[in-house]
Amino acid sequence: MVYDGTVSGLNDAIWVPRFGMSTMETHFRSLEPGTYMADMDVGECFLNFVLHEAIHPLAGVDLTHYFPGKVFGTPVWETWLKAAMGLKLSPYQAGQGCCVADKIIWGDPLDSQNVFRWDTVRMNCPGSDSYDASKPWVSKVREVDGQIASDFVSFVDDFRPSGPSSKEGWQAARRVAAGLNYLGIQDASPKRQDSSQKLGAWIGGVVSTSDGRVLVTISEKKWKKALL
């Protein structure tokens, strides 16, 4: 089904607040040399979220054309209940919903059975005596092994789980998928990529944690676009 929410005129009556989004620097907080990363997507992202009931009477689809047997002049309308492509508030609503999902999926950091468990926040501030340029400025650390804890970062419908080992990277992805499905948000499992130290582009950058370093390069598509 193809539709365009921009032609309804509803956008002219909607105000949407500004909102922050993850960047590559956000992703760096959970990375160190040897970290394994996985890729996940939310399926049909906008359609996972229901429009506020106050908008229901204003968001409809005219189906009169498809019911020629109806009495002439009698309109046939159906209410559109989900966030729609082209509707101004859909990115905000989807991002807000995924942020709520993030907090639920992370769970209790003190639970020893939680793959996202962590003990302390390590501050590595430039200019401090203990500053180490090879480590992220802020990171969640496990005391048992001193490694950065398994984590994930989301960019609207794109999720990037990570972990200190291949198994923990996979477990992080499994936890995210299970949490999303539990909340009624579709996990696009065919798009999932297993944990690796080098994956494809994520929000325009290609990250590698192999060979004892964390390296980020720009994707070829984005580079060519910058040259235009």
PDB file of N, CA and C in Angstrom, residues 90-192:
ATOM      1  N   SER A  90       4.928  11.825  13.038  1.00  0.00           N
ATOM      2  CA  SER A  90       5.304  10.410  13.055  1.00  0.00           C
ATOM      3  C   SER A  90       6.751  10.169  13.496  1.00  0.00           C
ATOM      4  N   PRO A  91       7.747  10.908  12.986  1.00  0.00           N
ATOM      5  CA  PRO A  91       9.128  10.669  13.461  1.00  0.00           C
ATOM      6  C   PRO A  91       9.285  10.916  14.956  1.00  0.00           C
ATOM      7  N   TYR A  92       8.641  11.978  15.455  1.00  0.00           N
ATOM      8  CA  TYR A  92       8.718  12.268  16.890  1.00  0.00           C
ATOM      9  C   TYR A  92       8.071  11.155  17.704  1.00  0.00           C
ATOM     10  N   GLN A  93       6.885  10.715  17.271  1.00  0.00           N
ATOM     11  CA  GLN A  93       6.169   9.683  18.018  1.00  0.00           C
ATOM     12  C   GLN A  93       6.931   8.364  18.007  1.00  0.00           C
ATOM     13  N   ALA A  94       7.483   7.985  16.852  1.00  0.00           N
ATOM     14  CA  ALA A  94       8.250   6.742  16.771  1.00  0.00           C
ATOM     15  C   ALA A  94       9.520   6.824  17.609  1.00  0.00           C
ATOM     16  N   GLY A  95      10.209   7.963  17.543  1.00  0.00           N
ATOM     17  CA  GLY A  95      11.422   8.123  18.342  1.00  0.00           C
ATOM     18  C   GLY A  95      11.133   8.097  19.824  1.00  0.00           C
ATOM     19  N   GLN A  96      10.048   8.759  20.223  1.00  0.00           N
ATOM     20  CA  GLN A  96       9.660   8.764  21.632  1.00  0.00           C
ATOM     21  C   GLN A  96       9.302   7.353  22.104  1.00  0.00           C
ATOM     22  N   GLY A  97       8.546   6.626  21.268  1.00  0.00           N
ATOM     23  CA  GLY A  97       8.157   5.265  21.638  1.00  0.00           C
ATOM     24  C   GLY A  97       9.352   4.341  21.772  1.00  0.00           C
ATOM     25  N   CYS A  98      10.316   4.480  20.865  1.00  0.00           N
ATOM     26  CA  CYS A  98      11.517   3.638  20.928  1.00  0.00           C
ATOM     27  C   CYS A  98      12.379   3.995  22.135  1.00  0.00           C
ATOM     28  N   CYS A  99      12.398   5.270  22.541  1.00  0.00           N
ATOM     29  CA  CYS A  99      13.147   5.661  23.743  1.00  0.00           C
ATOM     30  C   CYS A  99      12.549   5.023  24.994  1.00  0.00           C
ATOM     31  N   VAL A 100      11.222   4.963  25.058  1.00  0.00           N
ATOM     32  CA  VAL A 100      10.566   4.285  26.180  1.00  0.00           C
ATOM     33  C   VAL A 100      10.919   2.802  26.158  1.00  0.00           C
ATOM     34  N   ALA A 101      10.913   2.210  24.952  1.00  0.00           N
ATOM     35  CA  ALA A 101      11.269   0.799  24.823  1.00  0.00           C
ATOM     36  C   ALA A 101      12.713   0.556  25.280  1.00  0.00           C
ATOM     37  N   ASP A 102      13.607   1.492  24.955  1.00  0.00           N
ATOM     38  CA  ASP A 102      15.013   1.355  25.363  1.00  0.00           C
ATOM     39  C   ASP A 102      15.129   1.160  26.871  1.00  0.00           C
ATOM     40  N   LYS A 103      14.449   1.999  27.624  1.00  0.00           N
ATOM     41  CA  LYS A 103      14.553   1.953  29.083  1.00  0.00           C
ATOM     42  C   LYS A 103      14.048   0.621  29.637  1.00  0.00           C
ATOM     43  N   ILE A 104      12.989   0.099  29.027  1.00  0.00           N
ATOM     44  CA  ILE A 104      12.433  -1.176  29.481  1.00  0.00           C
ATOM     45  C   ILE A 104      13.381  -2.322  29.133  1.00  0.00           C
ATOM     46  N   ILE A 105      13.950  -2.294  27.943  1.00  0.00           N
ATOM     47  CA  ILE A 105      14.834  -3.370  27.496  1.00  0.00           C
ATOM     48  C   ILE A 105      16.124  -3.405  28.306  1.00  0.00           C
ATOM     49  N   TRP A 106      16.676  -2.242  28.649  1.00  0.00           N
ATOM     50  CA  TRP A 106      17.907  -2.219  29.453  1.00  0.00           C
ATOM     51  C   TRP A 106      17.727  -2.951  30.781  1.00  0.00           C
ATOM     52  N   GLY A 107      16.562  -2.813  31.387  1.00  0.00           N
ATOM     53  CA  GLY A 107      16.277  -3.535  32.613  1.00  0.00           C
ATOM     54  C   GLY A 107      17.107  -3.071  33.804  1.00  0.00           C
ATOM     55  N   ASP A 108      17.219  -3.940  34.797  1.00  0.00           N
ATOM     56  CA  ASP A 108      17.930  -3.634  36.049  1.00  0.00           C
ATOM     57  C   ASP A 108      19.428  -3.857  35.852  1.00  0.00           C
ATOM     58  N   PRO A 109      20.241  -2.820  35.960  1.00  0.00           N
ATOM     59  CA  PRO A 109      21.689  -3.001  35.740  1.00  0.00           C
ATOM     60  C   PRO A 109      22.368  -3.829  36.818  1.00  0.00           C
ATOM     61  N   LEU A 110      21.699  -4.020  37.951  1.00  0.00           N
ATOM     62  CA  LEU A 110      22.286  -4.800  39.043  1.00  0.00           C
ATOM     63  C   LEU A 110      21.893  -6.279  38.988  1.00  0.00           C
ATOM     64  N   ASP A 111      21.038  -6.652  38.034  1.00  0.00           N
ATOM     65  CA  ASP A 111      20.605  -8.043  37.880  1.00  0.00           C
ATOM     66  C   ASP A 111      21.723  -8.847  37.220  1.00  0.00           C
ATOM     67  N   SER A 112      22.253  -9.831  37.909  1.00  0.00           N
ATOM     68  CA  SER A 112      23.386 -10.605  37.403  1.00  0.00           C
ATOM     69  C   SER A 112      23.032 -11.406  36.154  1.00  0.00           C
ATOM     70  N   GLN A 113      21.724 -11.626  35.914  1.00  0.00           N
ATOM     71  CA  GLN A 113      21.282 -12.388  34.743  1.00  0.00           C
ATOM     72  C   GLN A 113      20.992 -11.479  33.545  1.00  0.00           C
ATOM     73  N   ASN A 114      21.091 -10.177  33.758  1.00  0.00           N
ATOM     74  CA  ASN A 114      20.805  -9.220  32.700  1.00  0.00           C
ATOM     75  C   ASN A 114      22.048  -9.026  31.839  1.00  0.00           C
ATOM     76  N   VAL A 115      21.931  -9.244  30.524  1.00  0.00           N
ATOM     77  CA  VAL A 115      23.084  -9.089  29.644  1.00  0.00           C
ATOM     78  C   VAL A 115      23.576  -7.645  29.631  1.00  0.00           C
ATOM     79  N   PHE A 116      22.696  -6.691  29.997  1.00  0.00           N
ATOM     80  CA  PHE A 116      23.080  -5.280  30.021  1.00  0.00           C
ATOM     81  C   PHE A 116      23.485  -4.802  31.417  1.00  0.00           C
ATOM     82  N   ARG A 117      23.880  -5.726  32.273  1.00  0.00           N
ATOM     83  CA  ARG A 117      24.274  -5.356  33.636  1.00  0.00           C
ATOM     84  C   ARG A 117      25.557  -4.520  33.603  1.00  0.00           C
ATOM     85  N   TRP A 118      25.673  -3.599  34.561  1.00  0.00           N
ATOM     86  CA  TRP A 118      26.892  -2.810  34.712  1.00  0.00           C
ATOM     87  C   TRP A 118      26.987  -2.333  36.150  1.00  0.00           C
ATOM     88  N   ASP A 119      28.175  -1.931  36.562  1.00  0.00           N
ATOM     89  CA  ASP A 119      28.404  -1.572  37.962  1.00  0.00           C
ATOM     90  C   ASP A 119      28.737  -0.098  38.157  1.00  0.00           C
ATOM     91  N   THR A 120      29.582   0.453  37.320  1.00  0.00           N
ATOM     92  CA  THR A 120      30.013   1.840  37.501  1.00  0.00           C
ATOM     93  C   THR A 120      30.035   2.577  36.165  1.00  0.00           C
ATOM     94  N   VAL A 121      29.959   3.899  36.262  1.00  0.00           N
ATOM     95  CA  VAL A 121      30.134   4.753  35.083  1.00  0.00           C
ATOM     96  C   VAL A 121      31.547   5.315  35.130  1.00  0.00           C
ATOM     97  N   ARG A 122      32.321   5.051  34.106  1.00  0.00           N
ATOM     98  CA  ARG A 122      33.707   5.520  34.053  1.00  0.00           C
ATOM     99  C   ARG A 122      33.769   6.822  33.266  1.00  0.00           C
ATOM    100  N   MET A 123      34.269   7.858  33.915  1.00  0.00           N
ATOM    101  CA  MET A 123      34.448   9.162  33.264  1.00  0.00           C
ATOM    102  C   MET A 123      35.902   9.280  32.804  1.00  0.00           C
ATOM    103  N   ASN A 124      36.087   9.579  31.550  1.00  0.00           N
ATOM    104  CA  ASN A 124      37.422   9.709  30.972  1.00  0.00           C
ATOM    105  C   ASN A 124      37.499  11.071  30.283  1.00  0.00           C
ATOM    106  N   CYS A 125      37.642  12.104  31.088  1.00  0.00           N
ATOM    107  CA  CYS A 125      37.508  13.485  30.603  1.00  0.00           C
ATOM    108  C   CYS A 125      38.836  14.025  30.065  1.00  0.00           C
ATOM    109  N   PRO A 126      38.821  14.603  28.863  1.00  0.00           N
ATOM    110  CA  PRO A 126      40.045  15.228  28.335  1.00  0.00           C
ATOM    111  C   PRO A 126      40.565  16.301  29.284  1.00  0.00           C
ATOM    112  N   GLY A 127      41.868  16.299  29.514  1.00  0.00           N
ATOM    113  CA  GLY A 127      42.475  17.267  30.416  1.00  0.00           C
ATOM    114  C   GLY A 127      42.713  16.733  31.814  1.00  0.00           C
ATOM    115  N   SER A 128      42.058  15.631  32.177  1.00  0.00           N
ATOM    116  CA  SER A 128      42.262  15.048  33.503  1.00  0.00           C
ATOM    117  C   SER A 128      43.562  14.242  33.518  1.00  0.00           C
ATOM    118  N   ASP A 129      44.111  14.034  34.717  1.00  0.00           N
ATOM    119  CA  ASP A 129      45.387  13.324  34.853  1.00  0.00           C
ATOM    120  C   ASP A 129      45.303  11.888  34.337  1.00  0.00           C
ATOM    121  N   SER A 130      44.121  11.281  34.476  1.00  0.00           N
ATOM    122  CA  SER A 130      43.979   9.879  34.096  1.00  0.00           C
ATOM    123  C   SER A 130      43.424   9.693  32.683  1.00  0.00           C
ATOM    124  N   TYR A 131      43.332  10.768  31.919  1.00  0.00           N
ATOM    125  CA  TYR A 131      42.715  10.682  30.594  1.00  0.00           C
ATOM    126  C   TYR A 131      43.465   9.706  29.695  1.00  0.00           C
ATOM    127  N   ASP A 132      42.687   8.827  29.034  1.00  0.00           N
ATOM    128  CA  ASP A 132      43.228   7.835  28.109  1.00  0.00           C
ATOM    129  C   ASP A 132      42.496   8.002  26.783  1.00  0.00           C
ATOM    130  N   ALA A 133      43.205   8.479  25.773  1.00  0.00           N
ATOM    131  CA  ALA A 133      42.583   8.784  24.480  1.00  0.00           C
ATOM    132  C   ALA A 133      42.045   7.545  23.772  1.00  0.00           C
ATOM    133  N   SER A 134      42.450   6.354  24.222  1.00  0.00           N
ATOM    134  CA  SER A 134      41.977   5.120  23.581  1.00  0.00           C
ATOM    135  C   SER A 134      40.632   4.656  24.123  1.00  0.00           C
ATOM    136  N   LYS A 135      40.124   5.332  25.163  1.00  0.00           N
ATOM    137  CA  LYS A 135      38.861   4.936  25.785  1.00  0.00           C
ATOM    138  C   LYS A 135      37.802   6.014  25.561  1.00  0.00           C
ATOM    139  N   PRO A 136      36.516   5.616  25.571  1.00  0.00           N
ATOM    140  CA  PRO A 136      35.456   6.617  25.414  1.00  0.00           C
ATOM    141  C   PRO A 136      35.396   7.578  26.592  1.00  0.00           C
ATOM    142  N   TRP A 137      34.843   8.754  26.368  1.00  0.00           N
ATOM    143  CA  TRP A 137      34.750   9.751  27.433  1.00  0.00           C
ATOM    144  C   TRP A 137      33.851   9.276  28.571  1.00  0.00           C
ATOM    145  N   VAL A 138      32.763   8.598  28.227  1.00  0.00           N
ATOM    146  CA  VAL A 138      31.825   8.080  29.226  1.00  0.00           C
ATOM    147  C   VAL A 138      31.487   6.646  28.849  1.00  0.00           C
ATOM    148  N   SER A 139      31.512   5.745  29.810  1.00  0.00           N
ATOM    149  CA  SER A 139      31.173   4.355  29.516  1.00  0.00           C
ATOM    150  C   SER A 139      30.683   3.647  30.773  1.00  0.00           C
ATOM    151  N   LYS A 140      29.856   2.642  30.561  1.00  0.00           N
ATOM    152  CA  LYS A 140      29.358   1.796  31.648  1.00  0.00           C
ATOM    153  C   LYS A 140      30.256   0.561  31.736  1.00  0.00           C
ATOM    154  N   VAL A 141      30.792   0.319  32.926  1.00  0.00           N
ATOM    155  CA  VAL A 141      31.827  -0.713  33.088  1.00  0.00           C
ATOM    156  C   VAL A 141      31.376  -1.781  34.081  1.00  0.00           C
ATOM    157  N   ARG A 142      31.760  -3.022  33.807  1.00  0.00           N
ATOM    158  CA  ARG A 142      31.517  -4.132  34.730  1.00  0.00           C
ATOM    159  C   ARG A 142      32.749  -4.327  35.600  1.00  0.00           C
ATOM    160  N   GLU A 143      32.552  -4.409  36.907  1.00  0.00           N
ATOM    161  CA  GLU A 143      33.678  -4.540  37.830  1.00  0.00           C
ATOM    162  C   GLU A 143      34.338  -5.907  37.748  1.00  0.00           C
ATOM    163  N   VAL A 144      33.577  -6.941  37.409  1.00  0.00           N
ATOM    164  CA  VAL A 144      34.105  -8.300  37.435  1.00  0.00           C
ATOM    165  C   VAL A 144      35.258  -8.488  36.456  1.00  0.00           C
ATOM    166  N   ASP A 145      35.210  -7.815  35.311  1.00  0.00           N
ATOM    167  CA  ASP A 145      36.280  -7.980  34.328  1.00  0.00           C
ATOM    168  C   ASP A 145      36.838  -6.646  33.811  1.00  0.00           C
ATOM    169  N   GLY A 146      36.268  -5.526  34.265  1.00  0.00           N
ATOM    170  CA  GLY A 146      36.753  -4.220  33.851  1.00  0.00           C
ATOM    171  C   GLY A 146      36.409  -3.844  32.427  1.00  0.00           C
ATOM    172  N   GLN A 147      35.592  -4.635  31.777  1.00  0.00           N
ATOM    173  CA  GLN A 147      35.240  -4.356  30.391  1.00  0.00           C
ATOM    174  C   GLN A 147      33.997  -3.463  30.295  1.00  0.00           C
ATOM    175  N   ILE A 148      33.854  -2.792  29.151  1.00  0.00           N
ATOM    176  CA  ILE A 148      32.640  -2.022  28.903  1.00  0.00           C
ATOM    177  C   ILE A 148      31.474  -2.989  28.798  1.00  0.00           C
ATOM    178  N   ALA A 149      30.381  -2.655  29.462  1.00  0.00           N
ATOM    179  CA  ALA A 149      29.223  -3.545  29.517  1.00  0.00           C
ATOM    180  C   ALA A 149      28.540  -3.670  28.166  1.00  0.00           C
ATOM    181  N   SER A 150      27.832  -4.775  27.967  1.00  0.00           N
ATOM    182  CA  SER A 150      26.980  -4.921  26.791  1.00  0.00           C
ATOM    183  C   SER A 150      25.967  -3.789  26.782  1.00  0.00           C
ATOM    184  N   ASP A 151      25.649  -3.301  25.625  1.00  0.00           N
ATOM    185  CA  ASP A 151      24.769  -2.138  25.534  1.00  0.00           C
ATOM    186  C   ASP A 151      24.111  -2.129  24.161  1.00  0.00           C
ATOM    187  N   PHE A 152      23.300  -1.130  23.903  1.00  0.00           N
ATOM    188  CA  PHE A 152      22.785  -0.901  22.553  1.00  0.00           C
ATOM    189  C   PHE A 152      22.452   0.565  22.415  1.00  0.00           C
ATOM    190  N   VAL A 153      22.466   1.030  21.181  1.00  0.00           N
ATOM    191  CA  VAL A 153      22.100   2.404  20.880  1.00  0.00           C
ATOM    192  C   VAL A 153      21.104   2.355  19.727  1.00  0.00           C
ATOM    193  N   SER A 154      20.125   3.247  19.755  1.00  0.00           N
ATOM    194  CA  SER A 154      19.084   3.233  18.722  1.00  0.00           C
ATOM    195  C   SER A 154      19.022   4.572  18.012  1.00  0.00           C
ATOM    196  N   PHE A 155      18.732   4.509  16.718  1.00  0.00           N
ATOM    197  CA  PHE A 155      18.520   5.690  15.891  1.00  0.00           C
ATOM    198  C   PHE A 155      17.165   5.495  15.220  1.00  0.00           C
ATOM    199  N   VAL A 156      16.100   5.920  15.928  1.00  0.00           N
ATOM    200  CA  VAL A 156      14.704   5.688  15.533  1.00  0.00           C
ATOM    201  C   VAL A 156      14.484   4.190  15.348  1.00  0.00           C
ATOM    202  N   ASP A 157      14.510   3.662  14.119  1.00  0.00           N
ATOM    203  CA  ASP A 157      14.185   2.243  13.910  1.00  0.00           C
ATOM    204  C   ASP A 157      15.420   1.370  13.702  1.00  0.00           C
ATOM    205  N   ASP A 158      16.613   1.945  13.837  1.00  0.00           N
ATOM    206  CA  ASP A 158      17.851   1.176  13.686  1.00  0.00           C
ATOM    207  C   ASP A 158      18.510   0.977  15.045  1.00  0.00           C
ATOM    208  N   PHE A 159      18.739  -0.287  15.406  1.00  0.00           N
ATOM    209  CA  PHE A 159      19.346  -0.626  16.695  1.00  0.00           C
ATOM    210  C   PHE A 159      20.719  -1.249  16.465  1.00  0.00           C
ATOM    211  N   ARG A 160      21.681  -0.885  17.324  1.00  0.00           N
ATOM    212  CA  ARG A 160      23.036  -1.431  17.244  1.00  0.00           C
ATOM    213  C   ARG A 160      23.429  -1.982  18.616  1.00  0.00           C
ATOM    214  N   PRO A 161      23.110  -3.273  18.907  1.00  0.00           N
ATOM    215  CA  PRO A 161      23.555  -3.899  20.165  1.00  0.00           C
ATOM    216  C   PRO A 161      25.050  -4.208  20.100  1.00  0.00           C
ATOM    217  N   SER A 162      25.668  -4.312  21.278  1.00  0.00           N
ATOM    218  CA  SER A 162      27.099  -4.619  21.327  1.00  0.00           C
ATOM    219  C   SER A 162      27.418  -5.368  22.610  1.00  0.00           C
ATOM    220  N   GLY A 163      28.564  -6.059  22.603  1.00  0.00           N
ATOM    221  CA  GLY A 163      28.994  -6.810  23.779  1.00  0.00           C
ATOM    222  C   GLY A 163      30.474  -7.123  23.703  1.00  0.00           C
ATOM    223  N   PRO A 164      31.099  -7.468  24.833  1.00  0.00           N
ATOM    224  CA  PRO A 164      32.539  -7.735  24.868  1.00  0.00           C
ATOM    225  C   PRO A 164      32.961  -8.987  24.107  1.00  0.00           C
ATOM    226  N   SER A 165      32.023  -9.893  23.831  1.00  0.00           N
ATOM    227  CA  SER A 165      32.328 -11.126  23.108  1.00  0.00           C
ATOM    228  C   SER A 165      31.263 -11.362  22.046  1.00  0.00           C
ATOM    229  N   SER A 166      31.539 -12.289  21.145  1.00  0.00           N
ATOM    230  CA  SER A 166      30.582 -12.610  20.091  1.00  0.00           C
ATOM    231  C   SER A 166      29.271 -13.126  20.687  1.00  0.00           C
ATOM    232  N   LYS A 167      29.384 -13.967  21.722  1.00  0.00           N
ATOM    233  CA  LYS A 167      28.197 -14.514  22.360  1.00  0.00           C
ATOM    234  C   LYS A 167      27.374 -13.422  23.032  1.00  0.00           C
ATOM    235  N   GLU A 168      28.058 -12.522  23.754  1.00  0.00           N
ATOM    236  CA  GLU A 168      27.330 -11.465  24.454  1.00  0.00           C
ATOM    237  C   GLU A 168      26.737 -10.448  23.475  1.00  0.00           C
ATOM    238  N   GLY A 169      27.397 -10.236  22.348  1.00  0.00           N
ATOM    239  CA  GLY A 169      26.828  -9.386  21.318  1.00  0.00           C
ATOM    240  C   GLY A 169      25.543  -9.982  20.771  1.00  0.00           C
ATOM    241  N   TRP A 170      25.540 -11.315  20.563  1.00  0.00           N
ATOM    242  CA  TRP A 170      24.335 -12.007  20.096  1.00  0.00           C
ATOM    243  C   TRP A 170      23.254 -11.971  21.172  1.00  0.00           C
ATOM    244  N   GLN A 171      23.633 -12.190  22.440  1.00  0.00           N
ATOM    245  CA  GLN A 171      22.655 -12.156  23.530  1.00  0.00           C
ATOM    246  C   GLN A 171      22.029 -10.767  23.663  1.00  0.00           C
ATOM    247  N   ALA A 172      22.829  -9.724  23.442  1.00  0.00           N
ATOM    248  CA  ALA A 172      22.298  -8.364  23.497  1.00  0.00           C
ATOM    249  C   ALA A 172      21.252  -8.153  22.407  1.00  0.00           C
ATOM    250  N   ALA A 173      21.547  -8.647  21.193  1.00  0.00           N
ATOM    251  CA  ALA A 173      20.599  -8.526  20.091  1.00  0.00           C
ATOM    252  C   ALA A 173      19.318  -9.314  20.382  1.00  0.00           C
ATOM    253  N   ARG A 174      19.484 -10.491  20.963  1.00  0.00           N
ATOM    254  CA  ARG A 174      18.311 -11.303  21.296  1.00  0.00           C
ATOM    255  C   ARG A 174      17.440 -10.614  22.334  1.00  0.00           C
ATOM    256  N   ARG A 175      18.094  -9.995  23.323  1.00  0.00           N
ATOM    257  CA  ARG A 175      17.340  -9.287  24.375  1.00  0.00           C
ATOM    258  C   ARG A 175      16.574  -8.102  23.777  1.00  0.00           C
ATOM    259  N   VAL A 176      17.206  -7.365  22.872  1.00  0.00           N
ATOM    260  CA  VAL A 176      16.535  -6.231  22.243  1.00  0.00           C
ATOM    261  C   VAL A 176      15.334  -6.714  21.432  1.00  0.00           C
ATOM    262  N   ALA A 177      15.522  -7.764  20.640  1.00  0.00           N
ATOM    263  CA  ALA A 177      14.436  -8.286  19.808  1.00  0.00           C
ATOM    264  C   ALA A 177      13.275  -8.772  20.668  1.00  0.00           C
ATOM    265  N   ALA A 178      13.583  -9.507  21.741  1.00  0.00           N
ATOM    266  CA  ALA A 178      12.537 -10.020  22.619  1.00  0.00           C
ATOM    267  C   ALA A 178      11.788  -8.879  23.297  1.00  0.00           C
ATOM    268  N   GLY A 179      12.530  -7.851  23.730  1.00  0.00           N
ATOM    269  CA  GLY A 179      11.899  -6.708  24.379  1.00  0.00           C
ATOM    270  C   GLY A 179      10.988  -5.940  23.442  1.00  0.00           C
ATOM    271  N   LEU A 180      11.440  -5.730  22.207  1.00  0.00           N
ATOM    272  CA  LEU A 180      10.614  -5.027  21.228  1.00  0.00           C
ATOM    273  C   LEU A 180       9.333  -5.800  20.943  1.00  0.00           C
ATOM    274  N   ASN A 181       9.457  -7.102  20.706  1.00  0.00           N
ATOM    275  CA  ASN A 181       8.276  -7.915  20.412  1.00  0.00           C
ATOM    276  C   ASN A 181       7.313  -7.958  21.595  1.00  0.00           C
ATOM    277  N   TYR A 182       7.855  -8.007  22.795  1.00  0.00           N
ATOM    278  CA  TYR A 182       7.018  -8.002  24.001  1.00  0.00           C
ATOM    279  C   TYR A 182       6.186  -6.732  24.080  1.00  0.00           C
ATOM    280  N   LEU A 183       6.758  -5.624  23.632  1.00  0.00           N
ATOM    281  CA  LEU A 183       6.069  -4.333  23.688  1.00  0.00           C
ATOM    282  C   LEU A 183       5.182  -4.089  22.470  1.00  0.00           C
ATOM    283  N   GLY A 184       5.122  -5.061  21.577  1.00  0.00           N
ATOM    284  CA  GLY A 184       4.276  -4.907  20.397  1.00  0.00           C
ATOM    285  C   GLY A 184       4.941  -4.142  19.274  1.00  0.00           C
ATOM    286  N   ILE A 185       6.263  -4.018  19.327  1.00  0.00           N
ATOM    287  CA  ILE A 185       7.023  -3.350  18.269  1.00  0.00           C
ATOM    288  C   ILE A 185       7.709  -4.430  17.440  1.00  0.00           C
ATOM    289  N   GLN A 186       7.473  -4.405  16.157  1.00  0.00           N
ATOM    290  CA  GLN A 186       7.920  -5.489  15.289  1.00  0.00           C
ATOM    291  C   GLN A 186       9.431  -5.496  15.087  1.00  0.00           C
ATOM    292  N   ASP A 187      10.064  -6.621  15.367  1.00  0.00           N
ATOM    293  CA  ASP A 187      11.481  -6.821  15.066  1.00  0.00           C
ATOM    294  C   ASP A 187      11.594  -7.367  13.652  1.00  0.00           C
ATOM    295  N   ALA A 188      12.276  -6.637  12.771  1.00  0.00           N
ATOM    296  CA  ALA A 188      12.459  -7.092  11.394  1.00  0.00           C
ATOM    297  C   ALA A 188      13.608  -8.098  11.355  1.00  0.00           C
ATOM    298  N   SER A 189      13.322  -9.327  11.768  1.00  0.00           N
ATOM    299  CA  SER A 189      14.374 -10.341  11.922  1.00  0.00           C
ATOM    300  C   SER A 189      15.137 -10.649  10.635  1.00  0.00           C
ATOM    301  N   PRO A 190      14.534 -10.587   9.423  1.00  0.00           N
ATOM    302  CA  PRO A 190      15.331 -10.862   8.219  1.00  0.00           C
ATOM    303  C   PRO A 190      16.464  -9.867   8.003  1.00  0.00           C
ATOM    304  N   LYS A 191      16.368  -8.678   8.603  1.00  0.00           N
ATOM    305  CA  LYS A 191      17.408  -7.660   8.426  1.00  0.00           C
ATOM    306  C   LYS A 191      18.507  -7.760   9.485  1.00  0.00           C
ATOM    307  N   ARG A 192      18.346  -8.656  10.450  1.00  0.00           N
ATOM    308  CA  ARG A 192      19.307  -8.711  11.546  1.00  0.00           C
ATOM    309  C   ARG A 192      20.651  -9.256  11.084  1.00  0.00           C
TER     310      ARG A 192
END
